[in-house]
Coordinates of C-alpha atoms and ligand atoms in Angstrom, one line a residue:
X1 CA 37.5 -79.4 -5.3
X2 CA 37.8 -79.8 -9.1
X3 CA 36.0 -82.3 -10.7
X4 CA 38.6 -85.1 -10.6
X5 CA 38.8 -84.4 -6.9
X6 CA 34.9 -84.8 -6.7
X7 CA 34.6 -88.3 -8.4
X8 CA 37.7 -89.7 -6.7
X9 CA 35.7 -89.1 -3.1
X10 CA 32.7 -90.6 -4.8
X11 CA 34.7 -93.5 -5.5
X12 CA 36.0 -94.0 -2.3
X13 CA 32.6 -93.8 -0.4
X14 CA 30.2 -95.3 -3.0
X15 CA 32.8 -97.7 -5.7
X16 CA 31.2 -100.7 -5.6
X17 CA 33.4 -103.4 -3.3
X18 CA 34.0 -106.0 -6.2
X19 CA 36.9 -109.0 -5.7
X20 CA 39.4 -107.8 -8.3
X21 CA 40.0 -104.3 -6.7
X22 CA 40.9 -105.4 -3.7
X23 CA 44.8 -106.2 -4.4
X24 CA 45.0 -104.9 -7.7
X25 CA 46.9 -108.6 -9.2
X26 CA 47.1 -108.2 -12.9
X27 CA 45.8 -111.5 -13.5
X28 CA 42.6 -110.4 -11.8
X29 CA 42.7 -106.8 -13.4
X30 CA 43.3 -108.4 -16.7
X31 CA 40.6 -111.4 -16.3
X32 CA 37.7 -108.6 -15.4
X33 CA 38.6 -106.2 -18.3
X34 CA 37.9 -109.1 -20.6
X35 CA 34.7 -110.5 -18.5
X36 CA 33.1 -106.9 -18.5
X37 CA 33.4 -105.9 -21.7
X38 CA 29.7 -106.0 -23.2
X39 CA 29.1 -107.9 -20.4
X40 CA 26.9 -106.7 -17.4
X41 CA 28.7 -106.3 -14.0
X42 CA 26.3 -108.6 -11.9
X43 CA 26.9 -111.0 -14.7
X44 CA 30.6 -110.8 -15.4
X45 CA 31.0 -111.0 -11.6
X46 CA 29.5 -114.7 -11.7
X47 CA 31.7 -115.7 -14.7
X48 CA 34.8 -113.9 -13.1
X49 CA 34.5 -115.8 -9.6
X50 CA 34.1 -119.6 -11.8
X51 CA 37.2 -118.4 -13.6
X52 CA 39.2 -117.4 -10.3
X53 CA 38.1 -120.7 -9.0
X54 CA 39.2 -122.8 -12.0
X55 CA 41.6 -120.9 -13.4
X56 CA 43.5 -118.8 -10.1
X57 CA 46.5 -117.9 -12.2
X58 CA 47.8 -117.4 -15.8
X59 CA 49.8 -121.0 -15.3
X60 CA 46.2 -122.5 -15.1
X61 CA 44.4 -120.8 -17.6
X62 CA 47.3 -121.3 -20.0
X63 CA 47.3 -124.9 -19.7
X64 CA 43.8 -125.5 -20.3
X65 CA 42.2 -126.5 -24.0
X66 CA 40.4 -124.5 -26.0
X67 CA 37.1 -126.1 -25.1
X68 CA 37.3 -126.4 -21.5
X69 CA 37.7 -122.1 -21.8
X70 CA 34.6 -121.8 -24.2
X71 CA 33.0 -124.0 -21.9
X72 CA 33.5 -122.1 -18.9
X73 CA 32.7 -118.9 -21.0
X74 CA 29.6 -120.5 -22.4
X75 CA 26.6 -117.8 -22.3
X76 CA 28.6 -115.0 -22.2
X77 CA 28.7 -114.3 -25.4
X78 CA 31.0 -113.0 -27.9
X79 CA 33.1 -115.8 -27.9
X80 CA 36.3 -114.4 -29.5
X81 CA 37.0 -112.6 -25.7
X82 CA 37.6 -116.0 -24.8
X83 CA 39.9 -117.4 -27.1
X84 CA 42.0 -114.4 -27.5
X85 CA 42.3 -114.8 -23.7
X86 CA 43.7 -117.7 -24.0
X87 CA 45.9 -117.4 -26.3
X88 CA 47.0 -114.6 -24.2
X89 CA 47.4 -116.8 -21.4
X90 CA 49.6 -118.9 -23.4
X91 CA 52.0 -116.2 -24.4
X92 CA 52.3 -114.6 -20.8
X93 CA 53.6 -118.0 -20.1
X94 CA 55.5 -119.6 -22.7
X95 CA 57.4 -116.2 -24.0
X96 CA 57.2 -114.3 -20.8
X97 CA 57.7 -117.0 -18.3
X98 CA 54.4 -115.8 -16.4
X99 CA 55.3 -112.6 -16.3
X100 CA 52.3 -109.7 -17.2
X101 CA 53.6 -106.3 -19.4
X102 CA 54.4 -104.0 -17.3
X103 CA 53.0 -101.0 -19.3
X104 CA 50.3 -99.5 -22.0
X105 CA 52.5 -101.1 -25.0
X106 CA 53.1 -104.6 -23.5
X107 CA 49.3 -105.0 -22.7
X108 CA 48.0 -103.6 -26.1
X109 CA 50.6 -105.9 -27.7
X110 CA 48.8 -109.6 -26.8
X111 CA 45.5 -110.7 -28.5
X112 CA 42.2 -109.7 -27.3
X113 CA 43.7 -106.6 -25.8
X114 CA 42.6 -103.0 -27.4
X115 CA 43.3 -99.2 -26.9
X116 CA 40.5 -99.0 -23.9
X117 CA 41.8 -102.6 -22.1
X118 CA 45.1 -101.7 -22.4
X119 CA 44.7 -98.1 -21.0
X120 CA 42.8 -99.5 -18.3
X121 CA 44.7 -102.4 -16.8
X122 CA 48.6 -100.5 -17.3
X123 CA 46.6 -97.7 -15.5
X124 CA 45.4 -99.9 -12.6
X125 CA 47.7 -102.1 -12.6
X126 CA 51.1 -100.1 -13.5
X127 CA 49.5 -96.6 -12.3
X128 CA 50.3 -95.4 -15.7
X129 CA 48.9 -92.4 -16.8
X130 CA 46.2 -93.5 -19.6
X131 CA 42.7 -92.6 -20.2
X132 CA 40.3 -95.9 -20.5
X133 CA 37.6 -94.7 -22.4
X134 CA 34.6 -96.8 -22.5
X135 CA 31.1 -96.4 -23.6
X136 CA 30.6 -94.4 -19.8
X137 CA 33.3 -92.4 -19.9
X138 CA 32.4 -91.1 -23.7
X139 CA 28.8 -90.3 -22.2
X140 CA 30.1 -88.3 -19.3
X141 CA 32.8 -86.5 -20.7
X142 CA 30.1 -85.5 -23.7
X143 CA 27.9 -84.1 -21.2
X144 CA 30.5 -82.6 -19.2
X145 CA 31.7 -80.5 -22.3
X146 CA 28.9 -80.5 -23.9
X147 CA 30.9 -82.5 -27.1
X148 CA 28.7 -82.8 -30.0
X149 CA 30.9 -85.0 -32.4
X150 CA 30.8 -88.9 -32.2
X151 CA 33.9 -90.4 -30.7
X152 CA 33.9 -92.8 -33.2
X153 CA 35.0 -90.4 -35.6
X154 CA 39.1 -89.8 -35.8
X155 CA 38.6 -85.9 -35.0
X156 CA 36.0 -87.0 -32.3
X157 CA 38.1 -90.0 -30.5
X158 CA 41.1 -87.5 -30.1
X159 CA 39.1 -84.4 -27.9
X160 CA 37.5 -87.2 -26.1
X161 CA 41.1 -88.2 -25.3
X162 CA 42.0 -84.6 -24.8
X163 CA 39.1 -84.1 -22.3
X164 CA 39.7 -87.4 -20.5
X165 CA 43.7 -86.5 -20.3
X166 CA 42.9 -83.2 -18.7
X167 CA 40.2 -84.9 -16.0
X168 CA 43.1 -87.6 -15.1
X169 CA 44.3 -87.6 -11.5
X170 CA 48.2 -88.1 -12.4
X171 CA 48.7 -89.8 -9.1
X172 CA 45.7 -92.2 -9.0
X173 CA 45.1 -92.8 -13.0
X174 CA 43.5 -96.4 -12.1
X175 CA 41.7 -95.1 -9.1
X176 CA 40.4 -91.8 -11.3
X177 CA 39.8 -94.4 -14.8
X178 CA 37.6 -96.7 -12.3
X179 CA 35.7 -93.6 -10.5
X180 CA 34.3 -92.1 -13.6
X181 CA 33.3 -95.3 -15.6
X182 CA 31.7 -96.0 -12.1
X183 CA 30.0 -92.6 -12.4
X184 CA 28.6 -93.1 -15.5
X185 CA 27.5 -96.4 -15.1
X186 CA 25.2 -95.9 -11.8
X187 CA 24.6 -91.7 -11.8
X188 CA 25.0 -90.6 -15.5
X189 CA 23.2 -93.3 -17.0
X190 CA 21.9 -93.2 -20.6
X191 CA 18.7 -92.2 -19.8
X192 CA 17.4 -90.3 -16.8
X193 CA 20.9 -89.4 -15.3
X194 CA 19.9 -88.5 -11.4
X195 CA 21.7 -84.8 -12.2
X196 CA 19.3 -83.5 -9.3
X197 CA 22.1 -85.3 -6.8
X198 CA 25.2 -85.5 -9.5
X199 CA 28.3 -84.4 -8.1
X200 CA 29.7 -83.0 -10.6
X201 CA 26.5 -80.8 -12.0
X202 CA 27.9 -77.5 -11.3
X203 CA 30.5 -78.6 -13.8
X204 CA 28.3 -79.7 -16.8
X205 CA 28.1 -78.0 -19.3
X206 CA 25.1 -79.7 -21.0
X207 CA 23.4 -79.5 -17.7
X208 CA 24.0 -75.9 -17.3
X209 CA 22.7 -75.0 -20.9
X210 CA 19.9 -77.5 -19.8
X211 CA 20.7 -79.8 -22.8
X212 CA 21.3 -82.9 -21.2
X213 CA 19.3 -84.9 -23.1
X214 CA 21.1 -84.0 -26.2
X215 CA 24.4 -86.0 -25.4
X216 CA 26.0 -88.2 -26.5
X217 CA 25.2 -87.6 -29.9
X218 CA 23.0 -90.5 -31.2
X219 CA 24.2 -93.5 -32.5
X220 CA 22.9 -94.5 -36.6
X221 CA 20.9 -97.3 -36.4
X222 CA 22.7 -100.5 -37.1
X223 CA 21.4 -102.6 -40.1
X224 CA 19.9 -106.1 -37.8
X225 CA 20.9 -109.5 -40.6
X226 CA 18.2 -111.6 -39.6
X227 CA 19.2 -115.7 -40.2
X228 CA 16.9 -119.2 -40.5
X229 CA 19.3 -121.6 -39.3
X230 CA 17.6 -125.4 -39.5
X231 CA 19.6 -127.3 -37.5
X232 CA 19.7 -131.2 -38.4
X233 CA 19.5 -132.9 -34.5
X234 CA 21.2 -136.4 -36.5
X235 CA 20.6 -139.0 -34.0
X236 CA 21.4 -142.6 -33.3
X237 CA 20.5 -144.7 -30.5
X238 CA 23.3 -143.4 -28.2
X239 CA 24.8 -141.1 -30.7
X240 CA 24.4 -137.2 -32.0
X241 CA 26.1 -135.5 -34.8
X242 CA 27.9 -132.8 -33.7
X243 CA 30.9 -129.9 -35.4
X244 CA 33.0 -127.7 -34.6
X245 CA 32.4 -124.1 -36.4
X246 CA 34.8 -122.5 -38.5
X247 CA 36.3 -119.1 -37.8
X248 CA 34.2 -116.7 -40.1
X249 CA 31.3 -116.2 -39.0
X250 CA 30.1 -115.9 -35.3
X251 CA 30.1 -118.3 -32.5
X252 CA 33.7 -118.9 -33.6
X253 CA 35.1 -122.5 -32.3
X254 CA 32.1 -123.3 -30.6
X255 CA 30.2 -126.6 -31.6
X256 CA 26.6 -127.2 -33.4
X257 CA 24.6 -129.5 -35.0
X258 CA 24.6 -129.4 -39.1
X259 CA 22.5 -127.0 -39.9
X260 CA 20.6 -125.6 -43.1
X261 CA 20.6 -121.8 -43.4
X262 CA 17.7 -119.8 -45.3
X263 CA 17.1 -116.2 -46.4
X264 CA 13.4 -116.0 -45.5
X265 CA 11.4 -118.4 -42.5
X266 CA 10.2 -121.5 -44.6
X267 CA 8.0 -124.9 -43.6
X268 CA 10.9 -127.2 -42.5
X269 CA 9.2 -129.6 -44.4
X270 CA 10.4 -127.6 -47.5
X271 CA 14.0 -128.3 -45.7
X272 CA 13.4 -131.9 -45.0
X273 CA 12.6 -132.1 -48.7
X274 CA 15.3 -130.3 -50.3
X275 CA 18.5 -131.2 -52.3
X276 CA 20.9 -130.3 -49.3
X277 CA 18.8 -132.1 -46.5
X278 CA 18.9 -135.2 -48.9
X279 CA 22.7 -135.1 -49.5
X280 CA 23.1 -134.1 -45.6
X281 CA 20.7 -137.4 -44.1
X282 CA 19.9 -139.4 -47.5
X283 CA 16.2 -139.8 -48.6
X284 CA 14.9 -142.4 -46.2
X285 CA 15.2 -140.9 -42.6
X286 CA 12.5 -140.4 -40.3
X287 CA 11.6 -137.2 -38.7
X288 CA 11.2 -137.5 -34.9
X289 CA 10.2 -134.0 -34.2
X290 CA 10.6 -130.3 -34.8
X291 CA 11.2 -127.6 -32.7
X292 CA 11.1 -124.2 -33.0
X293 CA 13.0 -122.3 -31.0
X294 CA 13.0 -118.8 -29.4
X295 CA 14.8 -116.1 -31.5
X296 CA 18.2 -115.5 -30.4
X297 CA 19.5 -111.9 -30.6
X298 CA 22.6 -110.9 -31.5
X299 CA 24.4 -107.4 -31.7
X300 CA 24.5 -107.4 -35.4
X301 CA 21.9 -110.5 -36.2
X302 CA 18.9 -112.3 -35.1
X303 CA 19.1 -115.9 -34.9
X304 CA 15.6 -118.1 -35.7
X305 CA 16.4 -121.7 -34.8
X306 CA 14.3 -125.1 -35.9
X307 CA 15.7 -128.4 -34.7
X308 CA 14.8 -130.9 -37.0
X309 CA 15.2 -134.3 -35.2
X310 CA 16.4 -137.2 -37.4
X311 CA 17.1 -140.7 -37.8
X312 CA 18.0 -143.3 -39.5
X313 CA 19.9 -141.2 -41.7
X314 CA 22.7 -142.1 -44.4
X315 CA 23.9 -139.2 -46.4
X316 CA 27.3 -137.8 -46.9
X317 CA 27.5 -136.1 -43.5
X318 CA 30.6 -137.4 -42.5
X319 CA 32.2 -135.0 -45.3
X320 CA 30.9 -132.0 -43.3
X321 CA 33.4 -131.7 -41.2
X322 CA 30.8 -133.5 -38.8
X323 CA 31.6 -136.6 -36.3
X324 CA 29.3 -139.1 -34.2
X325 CA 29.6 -138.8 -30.6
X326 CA 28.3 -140.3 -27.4
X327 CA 25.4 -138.5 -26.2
X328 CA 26.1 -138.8 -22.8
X329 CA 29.5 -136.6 -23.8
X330 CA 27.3 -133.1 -25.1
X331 CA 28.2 -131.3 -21.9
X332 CA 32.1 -132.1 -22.7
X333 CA 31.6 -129.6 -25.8
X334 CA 30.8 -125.5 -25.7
X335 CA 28.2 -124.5 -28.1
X336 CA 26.0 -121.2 -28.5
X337 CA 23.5 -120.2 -26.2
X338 CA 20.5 -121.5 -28.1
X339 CA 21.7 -124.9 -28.5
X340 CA 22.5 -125.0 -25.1
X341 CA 19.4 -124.0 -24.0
X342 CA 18.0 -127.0 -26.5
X343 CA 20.4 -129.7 -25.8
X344 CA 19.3 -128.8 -21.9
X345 CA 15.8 -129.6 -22.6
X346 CA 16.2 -132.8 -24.6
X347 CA 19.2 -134.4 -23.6
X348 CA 20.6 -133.3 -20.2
Ligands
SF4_1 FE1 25.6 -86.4 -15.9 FE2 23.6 -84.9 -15.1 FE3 25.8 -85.0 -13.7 FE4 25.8 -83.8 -16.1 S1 24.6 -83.2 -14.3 S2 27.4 -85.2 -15.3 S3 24.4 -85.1 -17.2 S4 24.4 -86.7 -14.1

């Protein structure tokens, strides 16, 4: 049995049994791809079966607003998945009639959709012949062969492709795609890979040179921004200040509170007496309390929140872009997870 032979029968004895695979509906293909990417699968899997429910076709989804999808999408992080979703959704339907590409270039070709979805769903989907490569896939195939050059390099993404092209089962593509992102995911994990019971060890090369731990090469360290963000809770009796967020920086079209943003952790009574607070709330607010909330992490950023509760405030924060709404109508609105997590504690 060669080794594409081998991970196919693991896949067919031990793939996990998860909803999309059963009938193989692009709309449920698709839908996953975008759930699962950065996304654990116990996780995505409670996303993808509220989505199903709400949203149990492309006619759905498309017709939906923006907010209702970041609502349904709230906690799941990078948010852009979302909207490029459904502004997928909305092309499938209004330019396409409903109807989902039928190969590698249609897919790649709507928003959200990039050389690893694209490969993946016209392979499962359209049993075209395309290698998905994921972050599991690029650790196996570097231990199999033993590559020591990062696939995020041009030289390095091509003999990954190369090495995945020349694994591929022509006839089962999606099947073969699923079996060794599977693999790497529950046998050659990042650390501790269980090679005493792999497979496929006879055939790995870092194995046999007894290198294992050497690949995949190691990533650089990323740089980690780390962000104050003093967020002004402006409140009236039966009101709350509230915005939508722009689309540069993250948490795009999500809502917040107002917030003040500092370089270094200071007293937020240094905030509550600076320029911007006073041009924000006016000079003779009260403060009704301060919170300080877990940090939040980020891929590329950590997030240190302070809620600064406030009323009786006057300044010129209806210029912000900010509006007054009824408290009782928070959970109408999708923000980040911290806020959630905040406006859960206090308000809901
Ligand atoms: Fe991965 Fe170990 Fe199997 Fe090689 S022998 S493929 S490192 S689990």
């Amino acid at each position: 049995m060669n080794i594409s032979q081998k991970l196919l029968e693991y896949y067919d004895k031990q793939g996990r049994e998860l909803p999309w695979r059963f009938d193989k509906k692009p709309y449920n293909i698709w839908l996953s791809e975008i759930i699962l990417q950065q996304t654990r699968i116990d996780q995505g899997l409670i996303y993808y079966l509220r989505f199903i429910d709400r949203y149990p076709n492309v006619f759905a989804l498309a017709k939906a607003t923006e907010d209702e999808v970041l609502i349904m999408w709230q906690g799941l992080g990078y948010y852009s998945r979302a909207l490029n979703l459904h502004k997928a959704a909305k092309i499938i339907v209004n330019e396409n009639e409903g109807v989902f590409p039928t190969d590698y270039r249609g897919w790649k070709a709507l928003p959200g959709i990039g050389d690893y979805t694209a490969s993946a769903i016209s392979s499962i989907v359209n049993n075209e012949v395309q290698a998905a490569l994921d972050g599991n896939v690029f650790r196996v195939l570097s231990r199999l062969f033993a590559i020591d050059i990062s696939p995020h390099t041009s030289g390095g993404r091509k003999l990954f492709r190369e090495k995945a092209f020349s694994l591929i089962d022509i006839n089962r593509p999606g099947d073969f795609n699923q079996a060794i992102m599977e693999y790497g995911a529950r046998v050659c994990v990042p650390q501790n890979p269980d090679c005493e019971h792999c497979i496929i060890q006879k055939d790995c090369r870092a194995f046999v040179i007894n290198q294992v731990h050497k690949f995949p090469l190691k990533k650089k360290a990323i740089s980690i921004r780390k962000r104050y963000l003093y967020y002004l809770v402006l409140l009236e009796d039966t009101g709350i200040v509230i915005r939508k967020r722009g689309t540069d920086d993250i948490w795009r079209g999500l809502y917040e509170f107002p917030f003040i943003e500092c370089l270094n952790e200071v007293n937020p009574e240094e905030i509550v007496q600076s320029e911007e607070f006073a041009e924000f709330c006016g000079r003779s607010c009260s403060i009704e309390f301060v919170e300080q909330a877990r940090m939040h992490k980020l891929s590329h950023q950590e997030i240190f929140p302070v809620f600064i509760g406030i009323k009786g405030f006057n300044g010129n924060w209806k210029r912000k872009r900010c509006k007054m709404i009824d408290l009782k109508m928070l959970g109408d609105f999708p923000f980040p997870k911290p806020l959630v997590k905040f406006i859960q504690k206090y308000f809901i």
